[in-house]
XYZ file of C-alpha atoms in Angstrom:
127
model
C -2.104 -8.743 3.853
C 1.341 -7.256 3.338
C 2.844 -5.850 6.491
C 6.164 -4.270 7.362
C 6.493 -3.403 11.021
C 9.461 -1.429 12.279
C 10.606 -1.388 15.862
C 13.648 -0.496 17.926
C 13.725 3.258 17.598
C 14.262 5.552 20.540
C 16.326 8.278 22.120
C 20.067 7.772 22.374
C 23.079 9.958 23.051
C 25.712 10.739 20.460
C 27.967 7.732 20.031
C 25.300 5.323 21.167
C 23.718 2.404 19.352
C 20.297 1.203 18.358
C 19.061 -1.857 16.524
C 16.055 -1.459 14.286
C 13.928 -4.402 13.206
C 11.624 -4.752 10.224
C 9.245 -7.686 10.501
C 7.784 -8.646 7.130
C 4.704 -10.699 6.385
C 2.205 -11.290 3.602
C 4.707 -11.673 0.767
C 7.583 -13.907 -0.337
C 10.455 -12.597 1.757
C 13.167 -14.312 -0.315
C 11.900 -12.694 -3.524
C 12.258 -9.178 -2.203
C 14.855 -6.636 -1.256
C 14.311 -4.706 1.943
C 15.509 -1.147 2.178
C 15.823 1.256 5.071
C 15.036 4.908 4.451
C 14.877 7.900 6.734
C 13.174 11.260 6.783
C 14.763 13.950 8.897
C 12.967 17.183 9.809
C 13.019 19.533 6.835
C 14.808 17.050 4.617
C 13.878 14.707 1.812
C 13.602 10.963 2.194
C 17.054 9.393 2.097
C 18.094 5.832 1.371
C 20.160 4.369 4.197
C 20.744 0.708 3.395
C 19.272 -2.200 1.499
C 19.638 -5.960 1.421
C 18.681 -8.364 -1.359
C 17.074 -11.333 0.366
C 17.757 -13.517 -2.678
C 21.481 -13.091 -3.287
C 22.439 -11.276 -0.078
C 23.878 -8.223 -1.783
C 24.002 -5.137 0.398
C 24.142 -1.412 -0.187
C 24.894 1.433 2.223
C 24.677 5.159 1.857
C 28.062 6.823 2.220
C 26.818 8.667 5.288
C 26.372 5.434 7.255
C 29.136 3.195 5.898
C 31.230 1.762 8.692
C 28.611 2.622 11.312
C 25.449 0.790 10.232
C 25.077 -2.899 9.462
C 22.102 -4.472 7.739
C 21.258 -8.149 8.104
C 18.353 -10.497 7.629
C 16.879 -13.564 9.242
C 15.016 -15.773 6.800
C 13.516 -17.880 9.573
C 11.639 -14.930 11.013
C 11.348 -12.814 7.831
C 13.006 -9.937 9.621
C 15.605 -7.411 8.529
C 17.754 -5.649 11.084
C 19.660 -2.385 10.991
C 22.374 -2.164 13.615
C 23.287 1.468 14.069
C 26.480 2.275 15.941
C 28.290 5.529 16.680
C 25.096 7.447 16.142
C 25.271 11.153 15.404
C 22.680 13.935 15.729
C 22.441 13.961 11.923
C 21.031 10.430 12.125
C 17.921 11.778 13.844
C 14.960 10.878 11.641
C 11.971 8.645 11.205
C 13.266 5.379 9.818
C 11.155 3.329 7.440
C 11.655 -0.085 5.939
C 10.334 -0.884 2.501
C 10.082 -3.959 0.275
C 10.894 -4.308 -3.392
C 9.995 -7.357 -5.436
C 13.075 -8.578 -7.284
C 11.665 -8.515 -10.791
C 14.694 -6.949 -12.419
C 18.328 -7.967 -11.953
C 19.575 -4.389 -11.836
C 18.007 -1.724 -9.688
C 19.002 1.295 -7.658
C 18.556 0.282 -4.001
C 18.618 3.918 -2.920
C 15.588 4.914 -5.008
C 12.479 4.958 -2.785
C 10.174 5.136 -5.806
C 10.811 1.529 -6.793
C 9.813 0.073 -3.413
C 6.256 -1.208 -3.293
C 5.486 -1.713 0.375
C 6.307 0.520 3.333
C 6.169 0.294 7.074
C 4.823 2.943 9.409
C 8.214 4.161 10.585
C 10.078 4.356 13.866
C 11.582 7.484 15.388
C 15.300 7.659 16.078
C 16.523 10.660 18.043
C 20.204 11.232 18.746
C 20.931 13.873 21.355
C 24.076 15.769 22.176
């Protein structure tokens, strides 16, 4: 059974930090990219960051560049999203998603190409 389980969300003040985790199971971790997406109240789903577990390539949305860092741990099949200098605009439900690396070229920000999704974790930035 494919599972993606997010954790690490919470309430933090502006300027604070959180570290999200996405624990993956039930599929070949190294053959997939893992993306982080968020849905803020009244807004559409937005791509935040993605990591290719095969070649290590990384993508960030402009809105989080320099503040968020994505990483992976192949031993535990987990992807992390370190979020620093958080702003109220970062408030959203954060989801991780998995994409099988069938094609060499893909748009990591496109949620429609990701096959598996987690249940989401709430991030609230106050102040």
